[in-house]
């Protein structure tokens, strides 16, 4: 069966360090993968999209890698700040297509002073 | 740009009543909108795909007669939870695709918290 797995345990890191979050998937052949940020009681906010033919993508302090052989994406936040504390979700297009997304359960990140 | 709003943000209702949630794309036209449900500490689960001018497509296990979706215009989709019960209490989130920014990206509303007593 299809699965999208993210570390369910919260990730606590110190301000200024690099946070690395993992997204693993099985039984998907995604053309692209997306990362979203979700704050408590709010809808997700789009961060980055990476395509299957891209190894890495950057946006300001964010970096995403995509390894279709390992079936894994890594999401990095460099020089992390307390304001980066949130839940981060990865998402893949559902097999039915139509741009429908299936989300992972998300990883909660806490950046401490 | 690509702002999506939802109304109301929170609603409390009695069991057996119906609740309507609106989703609007404020600065773009959305031919397709999506409705999700999210239970505490769980991920978003797609309920249905809403296409302007046509019937919504529901995901497996979602009752179409209970969750009525109407995509009346290119900027408005509504979700009506009919005869709501306590187990329908959840966080309902809509999203819309913004074609000028790429087909794949979805822009989400702020969500509607529904509590059925």
Coordinates of C-alpha atoms in Angstrom, one line a residue:
Chain A
X1 CA 0.0 0.0 0.0
X2 CA 1.0 3.6 -0.4
X3 CA 2.6 5.3 2.5
X4 CA 4.1 8.7 3.2
X5 CA 6.1 8.7 6.4
X6 CA 7.5 11.5 8.4
X7 CA 9.0 11.4 11.8
X8 CA 6.1 11.6 14.2
X9 CA 8.3 12.7 17.1
X10 CA 8.9 16.4 17.6
X11 CA 12.2 17.7 16.6
X12 CA 13.8 20.1 19.1
X13 CA 16.8 22.1 18.0
X14 CA 18.7 25.1 19.2
X15 CA 18.4 28.5 17.5
X16 CA 21.0 28.9 14.8
X17 CA 21.3 25.2 14.1
X18 CA 20.2 23.5 10.9
X19 CA 16.9 21.5 11.2
X20 CA 16.6 18.5 8.9
X21 CA 13.3 16.8 8.4
X22 CA 12.7 13.6 6.5
X23 CA 9.9 12.4 4.3
X24 CA 9.9 8.8 3.0
X25 CA 7.4 7.3 0.7
X26 CA 6.6 3.8 -0.7
X27 CA 4.6 2.7 -3.7
X28 CA 4.6 6.1 -5.3
X29 CA 6.3 7.3 -8.5
X30 CA 5.9 11.0 -7.9
X31 CA 6.6 13.6 -10.6
X32 CA 7.1 16.1 -7.8
X33 CA 7.0 16.5 -4.1
X34 CA 5.9 19.5 -2.0
X35 CA 6.6 20.8 1.5
X36 CA 4.2 22.8 3.5
X37 CA 4.3 24.5 6.9
X38 CA 1.3 24.4 9.2
X39 CA 0.9 26.4 12.4
X40 CA -1.6 25.3 15.1
X41 CA -5.2 26.0 14.1
X42 CA -4.2 27.2 10.6
X43 CA -4.2 25.9 7.1
X44 CA -1.0 24.7 5.5
X45 CA 1.3 27.2 3.7
X46 CA 3.1 26.2 0.6
X47 CA 6.9 26.3 0.9
X48 CA 8.7 24.5 -1.9
X49 CA 8.0 22.1 -4.8
X50 CA 10.8 19.8 -6.2
X51 CA 10.4 17.8 -9.3
X52 CA 11.6 14.2 -9.9
X53 CA 14.4 15.5 -12.2
X54 CA 15.7 17.9 -9.6
X55 CA 18.1 16.9 -6.9
X56 CA 18.0 20.0 -4.8
X57 CA 16.0 23.2 -4.5
X58 CA 16.7 26.2 -2.4
X59 CA 14.6 29.2 -1.2
X60 CA 16.2 31.6 1.2
X61 CA 17.1 29.5 4.3
X62 CA 15.2 26.5 3.1
X63 CA 16.7 23.6 1.1
X64 CA 14.9 20.5 -0.2
X65 CA 16.5 17.4 -1.7
X66 CA 14.7 14.6 -3.6
X67 CA 16.2 11.2 -4.0
X68 CA 13.8 9.1 -6.1
X69 CA 16.1 6.0 -5.7
X70 CA 15.9 6.2 -1.9
X71 CA 12.3 7.4 -2.2
X72 CA 13.1 10.1 0.2
X73 CA 13.1 13.9 0.5
X74 CA 15.0 15.9 3.1
X75 CA 13.9 19.4 4.2
X76 CA 16.5 21.6 5.7
X77 CA 16.1 24.9 7.5
X78 CA 19.5 26.6 8.1
X79 CA 20.1 29.2 10.8
X80 CA 16.9 28.2 12.4
X81 CA 14.8 30.7 14.4
X82 CA 12.1 30.3 17.0
X83 CA 9.7 31.6 14.4
X84 CA 10.4 28.5 12.4
X85 CA 8.6 26.4 15.0
X86 CA 5.7 24.7 13.3
X87 CA 4.6 21.4 11.8
X88 CA 6.1 20.7 8.4
X89 CA 4.2 18.4 6.0
X90 CA 5.4 16.7 2.9
X91 CA 2.9 16.0 0.1
X92 CA 2.8 13.9 -3.0
X93 CA 0.3 13.8 -5.9
X94 CA -2.2 11.0 -5.3
X95 CA -2.2 8.2 -7.8
X96 CA -5.5 9.3 -9.1
X97 CA -3.8 12.3 -10.5
X98 CA -5.9 15.5 -10.9
X99 CA -3.3 17.3 -8.8
X100 CA -4.9 15.7 -5.7
X101 CA -2.4 15.7 -2.8
X102 CA -1.7 13.1 -0.2
X103 CA 0.0 14.5 2.9
X104 CA 2.3 12.9 5.4
X105 CA 1.5 13.2 9.1
X106 CA 4.0 16.0 9.5
X107 CA 6.9 16.6 11.9
X108 CA 6.6 19.2 14.6
X109 CA 9.7 21.4 14.8
X110 CA 10.5 23.4 17.9
X111 CA 13.4 25.9 17.8
X112 CA 14.6 26.8 21.2
X113 CA 16.5 29.9 22.3
Chain B
X1 CA -1.4 37.0 -4.2
X2 CA -3.1 33.5 -4.1
X3 CA -5.1 34.2 -1.0
X4 CA -7.9 31.8 0.0
X5 CA -10.3 32.7 2.8
X6 CA -12.8 30.5 4.7
X7 CA -15.9 31.5 6.7
X8 CA -16.6 31.0 9.4
X9 CA -13.4 30.3 11.2
X10 CA -15.1 28.5 14.1
X11 CA -18.6 27.2 14.5
X12 CA -20.4 25.4 17.3
X13 CA -23.7 23.7 16.5
X14 CA -26.1 21.2 18.0
X15 CA -26.3 17.7 16.8
X16 CA -28.7 17.2 13.9
X17 CA -28.2 20.7 12.4
X18 CA -26.5 21.6 9.1
X19 CA -23.5 23.8 8.8
X20 CA -22.3 25.6 5.7
X21 CA -18.6 26.5 5.3
X22 CA -17.5 28.9 2.5
X23 CA -14.2 28.9 0.7
X24 CA -13.2 31.8 -1.5
X25 CA -10.3 32.6 -3.7
X26 CA -9.8 36.3 -3.2
X27 CA -7.4 37.3 -6.0
X28 CA -7.6 34.6 -8.5
X29 CA -10.1 32.3 -10.2
X30 CA -10.0 28.7 -9.2
X31 CA -11.6 26.1 -11.4
X32 CA -10.7 23.5 -8.9
X33 CA -10.9 23.6 -5.1
X34 CA -10.3 20.8 -2.7
X35 CA -11.8 20.1 0.7
X36 CA -9.8 18.4 3.5
X37 CA -10.6 17.3 7.0
X38 CA -8.0 17.1 9.8
X39 CA -8.4 15.5 13.1
X40 CA -6.1 16.4 16.0
X41 CA -2.5 15.3 15.6
X42 CA -3.4 13.7 12.2
X43 CA -2.6 14.8 8.7
X44 CA -5.0 16.3 6.2
X45 CA -7.3 13.9 4.5
X46 CA -8.8 14.8 1.2
X47 CA -12.6 14.6 1.2
X48 CA -13.5 15.8 -2.2
X49 CA -12.5 17.7 -5.3
X50 CA -14.8 20.6 -6.3
X51 CA -15.0 21.7 -9.9
X52 CA -16.7 24.8 -11.0
X53 CA -19.9 24.1 -12.7
X54 CA -19.9 20.4 -12.2
X55 CA -20.5 17.8 -9.5
X56 CA -17.8 17.3 -6.9
X57 CA -15.7 14.1 -6.9
X58 CA -15.7 12.5 -3.5
X59 CA -12.9 10.3 -2.0
X60 CA -13.7 6.8 -1.0
X61 CA -15.5 6.6 2.3
X62 CA -16.8 10.1 2.2
X63 CA -20.6 10.3 2.1
X64 CA -21.7 12.7 -0.6
X65 CA -25.1 13.1 0.8
X66 CA -23.7 14.2 4.2
X67 CA -21.0 16.5 2.8
X68 CA -22.7 18.6 0.1
X69 CA -20.3 20.6 -2.0
X70 CA -21.3 23.4 -4.4
X71 CA -18.8 25.2 -6.6
X72 CA -21.1 28.0 -7.7
X73 CA -18.5 30.3 -9.2
X74 CA -14.8 30.5 -10.1
X75 CA -14.1 32.0 -6.7
X76 CA -16.5 30.3 -4.3
X77 CA -17.0 26.7 -3.1
X78 CA -19.2 25.7 -0.2
X79 CA -19.2 22.6 2.0
X80 CA -22.4 21.8 3.9
X81 CA -22.2 19.3 6.7
X82 CA -25.8 18.0 6.9
X83 CA -27.3 16.6 10.0
X84 CA -24.0 17.0 11.9
X85 CA -23.0 14.7 14.6
X86 CA -20.3 14.9 17.3
X87 CA -18.0 12.6 15.2
X88 CA -18.1 15.3 12.5
X89 CA -16.3 17.7 14.8
X90 CA -13.0 18.4 13.0
X91 CA -10.9 21.0 11.3
X92 CA -12.1 21.6 7.7
X93 CA -9.7 23.1 5.3
X94 CA -10.2 24.1 1.6
X95 CA -7.6 24.8 -1.0
X96 CA -7.5 26.1 -4.5
X97 CA -5.1 25.7 -7.4
X98 CA -3.7 28.9 -8.8
X99 CA -2.9 28.2 -12.5
X100 CA -0.8 31.3 -13.1
X101 CA 1.6 30.0 -10.5
X102 CA 1.7 26.4 -11.7
X103 CA -0.7 23.6 -11.7
X104 CA 0.7 21.6 -8.9
X105 CA 0.6 24.1 -6.0
X106 CA -2.4 24.4 -3.8
X107 CA -3.1 27.4 -1.7
X108 CA -5.0 26.7 1.5
X109 CA -7.6 28.6 3.5
X110 CA -7.1 29.2 7.2
X111 CA -9.5 26.4 8.1
X112 CA -12.8 26.1 9.9
X113 CA -13.1 24.5 13.3
X114 CA -16.4 22.7 13.7
X115 CA -17.6 21.5 17.0
X116 CA -20.9 19.5 17.1
X117 CA -22.4 19.2 20.6

